[in-house]
Amino acid sequence: MRRFVTLAVLLLFTIPFGISISGCGKKTAVVYCNGGDTGPVVGQVSTITLLPRIYGISMNQGQIAQVSTPTATDCKGTSVTVSAYTYGVFDANGKATLNIADVVPSGTNAGKLCAGTWNRNSGAGIADYTTCNETDLSGEVYVVASGAGANSNPLPIFVHPKVASVILGNPTATADCSTSTDPSSNCCPLASQATVTADPYVGNACLSQGSTGQLVARAYDSAGANITCQVGHLTFAAQATTIVTIDENGVATAQQPGSTVITANLTQTGSSAGFFSTCPPTKISLTVPNVTSGTSSVSVDQNTTQPLSAVATDQYGTTLTGLTLDFVSTTPITVPVSTTGTVTPAFPGAAAITAFCQPPDCNTAPVNQIGLFGNGKPIASNDVNVTSPGTNSTLLWAGSTQSRYIYPVDFTNTALSAAVRLPYAPNSMVLSNDGTTMYMGTDTELMVFNASTNSLTSEFTNVAGKVLAISPDGTKIIISDPRKNLTYLYTSAGAITSTYGGVGVRAQFTQDNNTVYITMGTPDSSYNVTPNNQLLVYSSFTGWNQVSLTAPATDVAIAVPSVGAYLAGAATTARSYCSSTTIVGTPPDQSSITNVAYPLADTATIPTDRVAATNDGLHIIGATATAGGSLVDLGFSKGLPLADCPTTVAPDYFTANRGTSNTLPLGVTVSAITGVIATSDSAKAFITYTGSGSLPAYNPSTGVLSQVALTSGATAPVAAVPSADNTTLYVGTSGDNQIHLINTTTLVDDATKIIAPKLPLYNSNGTDSSTTYVTPNLIVQHPRKATS
């Protein structure tokens, strides 16, 4: 602080630099500052100010800079115009000096600084003050501006060797900082700051929201010498001011969770000095206000609002405010949730609601800082299960991979619908959650169908293949094209957002629309795709990630909450959305931070061909055709791990929460499993397949597998979809090629309600058969208000 004491002394005396000369002329009324008849006059310059008056200007040896424009005021503080200023350089004793720094005294370039000496009287037509000659001298001098008979405050100029790096943080000092002047003692980084009350922030931990820390830094020259004592005052700026704000004294105040780059401003430029971390939540508690504490479920009538309360706390117990949380519903068709956490059921049904603090909206971090102090990773709340009682009607669409026709059914209309002819037979069919648009893939084009008018609206020839998944908000579509060996991220507006080399087999989006998991495969010469040992993940935060698996995966199911995904295969495995972080060294001087994305989190040595998750978060249900066909239930007594991510994700991260798995024979003749369909209320799970037999129906809460006898000559349930209110399962069956309606409570197939879509076979010669009908193996539905 001695340099600032010297500066204060300089401010107490005036350096004689110019003489004010008053000429003779017509006398005007004179107003004196003291209101009397002598002394300083109002309107004449009394004060000249150069900024920054305390912290001054830091310059590398040989550097050129410019003094800021002086401001002049009279004795009343009123601005006064000065026609021209002259400048001089002085040492701490007020003696003129030009060895350490020089200034252009007057003229066009007046106030231009040189960290050395300007050329003068060079001859040969070389103008003065055009070349800054480095003197290799370091030190602190002062510039004074004079004009209209007044002198400015002395402006400190710090000249030093060229700064090669600035590093945020101050190692533990081993010297007595009250007396030491040795730069290597690490005393100067603190001494170079203004006197503040905040504790130093040295980058070895995060700060809680609202806490303050004094930023300190070390400056080094190109030889690695600590020159912090010579460079003057450092100022700091945050790349993301939403994470931390910094005042002129370097006091940082933690704001929203996350990590951001800190720039140290020195020698007229800024350079990255390090990172600042505001502590992320370690727990988010999602509750229903005004209900019994600990209750995680609630019943809400249709069109009735039910707010939910989310309270986030960090590792120090600080309650965090102002967080941008993502509230997601597992069934947004029936039970949507607003961005503020208010549930308003649109139809009868059930859903699990979860709140996430996740990048890029919450707890963001630079890529090379992800995982340090928990920043850059997602945090999940507990889920709240919402049920909306009642029943609804249904709009149903049935198609087949062997027919060019699609059959719509409106259960509020007693009149039979007419089948709609398509240009091509679809190989896949998905419906947007709002029930307005259907996307059907073909080997030739993407067909877009208006579900409101039951008509084809668009044919996009720029993309072809199988439609694997659509995001819950209906804006993103995953399409896999084995002919071009590409997987597309497509938009509902008809544009390709991104592509990735490889062929997708199955895909599912997370409930927040931000991530999609895709199991991959290898096409043969006939473009038939065999699953391989690659998992492809697209995240709106990190882009595409390819994950190598130990064995091929045949299906994917997003966990509830969406803290990861389960994969079907020879063994049923899980991948966590928490990256596994390895930090080498001790912050803030760690040498590296590496992250493994989507690490292994569970392995069950039980084969599955297809998998599904229940909305209550307590079951992963799979089925396989091997060994005669079986069902497996991976039960979680307390759900999947929630809250903050661990630094390192262990291979048994999810396994530790599992109980004993339940494996049961399917009791039918199975050629291939085509689906595991769980109702949104988690009460039932049904298995569809090709082969022969009844419909297996599993009750997760009791662990009992029942058989639903199919009527009217049906040989196997090939495809199915439950109604939004979970009262009915619509099943496409082989044998009779019809749609059966199964009561999910009584598990009875009512033969009087069977629907015969009569989808004509699309012949290889390009004609539609008039006598042969095919199995409806593509079925989608959307709820509709029941008529009174």
PDB file of C-alpha atoms in Angstrom, residues 94-249:
ATOM      1  CA  GLY A  94       7.648  15.890  -7.762  1.00  0.00           C
ATOM      2  CA  LYS A  95      10.813  15.975  -9.856  1.00  0.00           C
ATOM      3  CA  ALA A  96      10.455  15.865 -13.642  1.00  0.00           C
ATOM      4  CA  THR A  97      11.730  12.598 -15.115  1.00  0.00           C
ATOM      5  CA  LEU A  98      11.677  10.983 -18.565  1.00  0.00           C
ATOM      6  CA  ASN A  99      13.641   7.772 -17.962  1.00  0.00           C
ATOM      7  CA  ILE A 100      10.806   5.398 -17.022  1.00  0.00           C
ATOM      8  CA  ALA A 101       7.917   6.929 -18.939  1.00  0.00           C
ATOM      9  CA  ASP A 102       7.472   9.853 -21.298  1.00  0.00           C
ATOM     10  CA  VAL A 103       4.481  11.880 -22.487  1.00  0.00           C
ATOM     11  CA  VAL A 104       3.839  14.110 -25.474  1.00  0.00           C
ATOM     12  CA  PRO A 105       3.591  17.506 -23.718  1.00  0.00           C
ATOM     13  CA  SER A 106       1.367  19.370 -26.163  1.00  0.00           C
ATOM     14  CA  GLY A 107      -0.008  19.519 -29.634  1.00  0.00           C
ATOM     15  CA  THR A 108      -2.170  17.100 -31.603  1.00  0.00           C
ATOM     16  CA  ASN A 109      -0.944  14.030 -29.732  1.00  0.00           C
ATOM     17  CA  ALA A 110      -0.747  15.651 -26.315  1.00  0.00           C
ATOM     18  CA  GLY A 111      -1.051  13.097 -23.507  1.00  0.00           C
ATOM     19  CA  LYS A 112       0.260  10.191 -25.577  1.00  0.00           C
ATOM     20  CA  LEU A 113       2.341   7.949 -23.291  1.00  0.00           C
ATOM     21  CA  CYS A 114       5.491   5.960 -23.928  1.00  0.00           C
ATOM     22  CA  ALA A 115       6.765   3.339 -21.477  1.00  0.00           C
ATOM     23  CA  GLY A 116      10.304   4.483 -22.203  1.00  0.00           C
ATOM     24  CA  THR A 117      11.292   7.739 -23.926  1.00  0.00           C
ATOM     25  CA  TRP A 118       9.928   9.451 -27.034  1.00  0.00           C
ATOM     26  CA  ASN A 119      12.289  10.371 -29.842  1.00  0.00           C
ATOM     27  CA  ARG A 120      13.198  14.053 -29.965  1.00  0.00           C
ATOM     28  CA  ASN A 121      15.296  16.007 -32.477  1.00  0.00           C
ATOM     29  CA  SER A 122      15.988  12.868 -34.483  1.00  0.00           C
ATOM     30  CA  GLY A 123      16.760  14.769 -37.682  1.00  0.00           C
ATOM     31  CA  ALA A 124      16.380  13.436 -41.226  1.00  0.00           C
ATOM     32  CA  GLY A 125      12.809  14.712 -41.253  1.00  0.00           C
ATOM     33  CA  ILE A 126      11.657  12.325 -38.533  1.00  0.00           C
ATOM     34  CA  ALA A 127       8.914  13.939 -36.502  1.00  0.00           C
ATOM     35  CA  ASP A 128       9.240  14.120 -32.736  1.00  0.00           C
ATOM     36  CA  TYR A 129       7.200  11.782 -30.529  1.00  0.00           C
ATOM     37  CA  THR A 130       6.758   9.083 -33.193  1.00  0.00           C
ATOM     38  CA  THR A 131       9.022   6.358 -31.811  1.00  0.00           C
ATOM     39  CA  CYS A 132       8.849   4.930 -28.296  1.00  0.00           C
ATOM     40  CA  ASN A 133      12.315   3.864 -27.232  1.00  0.00           C
ATOM     41  CA  GLU A 134      12.327   1.145 -24.597  1.00  0.00           C
ATOM     42  CA  THR A 135      14.708   1.823 -21.686  1.00  0.00           C
ATOM     43  CA  ASP A 136      14.292  -1.526 -19.885  1.00  0.00           C
ATOM     44  CA  LEU A 137      13.491   0.457 -16.744  1.00  0.00           C
ATOM     45  CA  SER A 138      10.569  -0.332 -14.477  1.00  0.00           C
ATOM     46  CA  GLY A 139       8.948   1.796 -11.840  1.00  0.00           C
ATOM     47  CA  GLU A 140       6.127   4.109 -10.898  1.00  0.00           C
ATOM     48  CA  VAL A 141       5.925   7.716 -12.120  1.00  0.00           C
ATOM     49  CA  TYR A 142       3.126  10.276 -12.352  1.00  0.00           C
ATOM     50  CA  VAL A 143       1.632  12.303 -15.195  1.00  0.00           C
ATOM     51  CA  VAL A 144       0.224  15.766 -14.500  1.00  0.00           C
ATOM     52  CA  ALA A 145      -1.943  17.776 -16.897  1.00  0.00           C
ATOM     53  CA  SER A 146      -1.895  21.582 -16.702  1.00  0.00           C
ATOM     54  CA  GLY A 147      -4.172  24.159 -18.227  1.00  0.00           C
ATOM     55  CA  ALA A 148      -5.702  27.564 -17.530  1.00  0.00           C
ATOM     56  CA  GLY A 149      -3.395  28.034 -14.535  1.00  0.00           C
ATOM     57  CA  ALA A 150      -4.332  24.793 -12.765  1.00  0.00           C
ATOM     58  CA  ASN A 151      -2.715  21.401 -12.397  1.00  0.00           C
ATOM     59  CA  SER A 152      -4.387  17.988 -12.325  1.00  0.00           C
ATOM     60  CA  ASN A 153      -4.019  15.248  -9.798  1.00  0.00           C
ATOM     61  CA  PRO A 154      -0.907  13.130 -10.383  1.00  0.00           C
ATOM     62  CA  LEU A 155      -1.915  10.070 -12.435  1.00  0.00           C
ATOM     63  CA  PRO A 156       0.120   6.946 -11.514  1.00  0.00           C
ATOM     64  CA  ILE A 157       1.907   5.203 -14.401  1.00  0.00           C
ATOM     65  CA  PHE A 158       3.240   1.706 -13.679  1.00  0.00           C
ATOM     66  CA  VAL A 159       5.944   0.580 -16.100  1.00  0.00           C
ATOM     67  CA  HIS A 160       7.089  -3.030 -15.915  1.00  0.00           C
ATOM     68  CA  PRO A 161       8.399  -5.936 -17.993  1.00  0.00           C
ATOM     69  CA  LYS A 162       5.903  -7.296 -20.495  1.00  0.00           C
ATOM     70  CA  VAL A 163       3.167  -9.272 -18.763  1.00  0.00           C
ATOM     71  CA  ALA A 164       3.028 -12.767 -20.249  1.00  0.00           C
ATOM     72  CA  SER A 165       0.282 -14.193 -18.061  1.00  0.00           C
ATOM     73  CA  VAL A 166      -2.102 -13.346 -15.262  1.00  0.00           C
ATOM     74  CA  ILE A 167      -3.348 -16.145 -13.021  1.00  0.00           C
ATOM     75  CA  LEU A 168      -6.345 -15.784 -10.754  1.00  0.00           C
ATOM     76  CA  GLY A 169      -5.790 -16.962  -7.185  1.00  0.00           C
ATOM     77  CA  ASN A 170      -3.125 -16.469  -4.534  1.00  0.00           C
ATOM     78  CA  PRO A 171      -1.175 -19.464  -3.204  1.00  0.00           C
ATOM     79  CA  THR A 172      -0.611 -19.777   0.504  1.00  0.00           C
ATOM     80  CA  ALA A 173       1.968 -17.169   1.423  1.00  0.00           C
ATOM     81  CA  THR A 174       4.937 -18.319   3.458  1.00  0.00           C
ATOM     82  CA  ALA A 175       6.368 -14.842   4.112  1.00  0.00           C
ATOM     83  CA  ASP A 176       5.402 -12.107   6.542  1.00  0.00           C
ATOM     84  CA  CYS A 177       3.285  -9.922   4.265  1.00  0.00           C
ATOM     85  CA  SER A 178       3.453  -6.981   6.657  1.00  0.00           C
ATOM     86  CA  THR A 179       7.132  -6.410   5.893  1.00  0.00           C
ATOM     87  CA  SER A 180       8.057  -8.451   2.823  1.00  0.00           C
ATOM     88  CA  THR A 181       8.776  -6.763  -0.490  1.00  0.00           C
ATOM     89  CA  ASP A 182       9.895  -9.932  -2.254  1.00  0.00           C
ATOM     90  CA  PRO A 183       7.585 -10.512  -5.259  1.00  0.00           C
ATOM     91  CA  SER A 184       7.937 -14.280  -4.886  1.00  0.00           C
ATOM     92  CA  SER A 185       6.470 -14.108  -1.390  1.00  0.00           C
ATOM     93  CA  ASN A 186       2.967 -13.734  -2.890  1.00  0.00           C
ATOM     94  CA  CYS A 187       2.247 -10.740  -0.649  1.00  0.00           C
ATOM     95  CA  CYS A 188       1.870  -8.237  -3.492  1.00  0.00           C
ATOM     96  CA  PRO A 189      -1.270  -9.731  -5.095  1.00  0.00           C
ATOM     97  CA  LEU A 190      -3.212  -8.728  -2.003  1.00  0.00           C
ATOM     98  CA  ALA A 191      -1.367  -5.465  -1.441  1.00  0.00           C
ATOM     99  CA  SER A 192      -2.116  -4.311  -4.979  1.00  0.00           C
ATOM    100  CA  GLN A 193      -5.829  -4.217  -4.237  1.00  0.00           C
ATOM    101  CA  ALA A 194      -7.783  -1.547  -2.439  1.00  0.00           C
ATOM    102  CA  THR A 195      -8.544  -2.183   1.225  1.00  0.00           C
ATOM    103  CA  VAL A 196     -11.698  -4.353   1.357  1.00  0.00           C
ATOM    104  CA  THR A 197     -13.429  -6.512   3.919  1.00  0.00           C
ATOM    105  CA  ALA A 198     -14.110  -9.542   1.689  1.00  0.00           C
ATOM    106  CA  ASP A 199     -12.066 -12.704   2.151  1.00  0.00           C
ATOM    107  CA  PRO A 200      -9.775 -13.582  -0.766  1.00  0.00           C
ATOM    108  CA  TYR A 201     -11.290 -15.772  -3.503  1.00  0.00           C
ATOM    109  CA  VAL A 202      -8.477 -18.093  -4.519  1.00  0.00           C
ATOM    110  CA  GLY A 203     -10.413 -20.485  -6.772  1.00  0.00           C
ATOM    111  CA  ASN A 204     -10.168 -23.624  -4.649  1.00  0.00           C
ATOM    112  CA  ALA A 205     -13.901 -23.762  -3.891  1.00  0.00           C
ATOM    113  CA  CYS A 206     -17.204 -22.309  -5.049  1.00  0.00           C
ATOM    114  CA  LEU A 207     -18.953 -19.392  -3.329  1.00  0.00           C
ATOM    115  CA  SER A 208     -22.598 -19.513  -2.278  1.00  0.00           C
ATOM    116  CA  GLN A 209     -25.045 -17.181  -3.956  1.00  0.00           C
ATOM    117  CA  GLY A 210     -24.807 -13.712  -2.383  1.00  0.00           C
ATOM    118  CA  SER A 211     -21.373 -14.342  -0.864  1.00  0.00           C
ATOM    119  CA  THR A 212     -18.445 -12.088  -1.681  1.00  0.00           C
ATOM    120  CA  GLY A 213     -14.769 -12.722  -2.284  1.00  0.00           C
ATOM    121  CA  GLN A 214     -11.793 -10.517  -3.062  1.00  0.00           C
ATOM    122  CA  LEU A 215     -10.313 -11.484  -6.410  1.00  0.00           C
ATOM    123  CA  VAL A 216      -6.526 -11.623  -6.327  1.00  0.00           C
ATOM    124  CA  ALA A 217      -4.160 -12.503  -9.109  1.00  0.00           C
ATOM    125  CA  ARG A 218      -0.497 -13.006  -9.956  1.00  0.00           C
ATOM    126  CA  ALA A 219       1.235 -11.419 -12.940  1.00  0.00           C
ATOM    127  CA  TYR A 220       4.235 -13.074 -14.602  1.00  0.00           C
ATOM    128  CA  ASP A 221       6.681 -11.946 -17.250  1.00  0.00           C
ATOM    129  CA  SER A 222       7.939 -14.060 -20.138  1.00  0.00           C
ATOM    130  CA  ALA A 223      10.671 -15.557 -17.939  1.00  0.00           C
ATOM    131  CA  GLY A 224       8.110 -16.716 -15.393  1.00  0.00           C
ATOM    132  CA  ALA A 225       9.073 -14.130 -12.779  1.00  0.00           C
ATOM    133  CA  ASN A 226       6.335 -12.845 -10.499  1.00  0.00           C
ATOM    134  CA  ILE A 227       6.045  -9.114 -11.298  1.00  0.00           C
ATOM    135  CA  THR A 228       2.763  -8.513  -9.510  1.00  0.00           C
ATOM    136  CA  CYS A 229       4.328  -5.827  -7.296  1.00  0.00           C
ATOM    137  CA  GLN A 230       5.218  -3.761 -10.352  1.00  0.00           C
ATOM    138  CA  VAL A 231       2.057  -3.811 -12.445  1.00  0.00           C
ATOM    139  CA  GLY A 232      -0.292  -1.655 -10.398  1.00  0.00           C
ATOM    140  CA  HIS A 233      -3.962  -2.275  -9.849  1.00  0.00           C
ATOM    141  CA  LEU A 234      -5.731  -5.147 -11.551  1.00  0.00           C
ATOM    142  CA  THR A 235      -9.366  -4.871 -12.566  1.00  0.00           C
ATOM    143  CA  PHE A 236     -11.518  -7.869 -13.375  1.00  0.00           C
ATOM    144  CA  ALA A 237     -14.468  -8.662 -15.616  1.00  0.00           C
ATOM    145  CA  ALA A 238     -16.688 -11.744 -15.787  1.00  0.00           C
ATOM    146  CA  GLN A 239     -17.634 -13.263 -19.110  1.00  0.00           C
ATOM    147  CA  ALA A 240     -21.042 -14.171 -17.634  1.00  0.00           C
ATOM    148  CA  THR A 241     -22.281 -11.475 -15.284  1.00  0.00           C
ATOM    149  CA  THR A 242     -25.278 -13.653 -14.441  1.00  0.00           C
ATOM    150  CA  ILE A 243     -22.870 -15.884 -12.498  1.00  0.00           C
ATOM    151  CA  VAL A 244     -20.774 -13.213 -10.750  1.00  0.00           C
ATOM    152  CA  THR A 245     -20.579  -9.435 -10.571  1.00  0.00           C
ATOM    153  CA  ILE A 246     -17.272  -7.674  -9.829  1.00  0.00           C
ATOM    154  CA  ASP A 247     -16.801  -4.115  -8.603  1.00  0.00           C
ATOM    155  CA  GLU A 248     -13.876  -1.795  -9.346  1.00  0.00           C
ATOM    156  CA  ASN A 249     -12.023  -3.051  -6.275  1.00  0.00           C
TER     157      ASN A 249
END
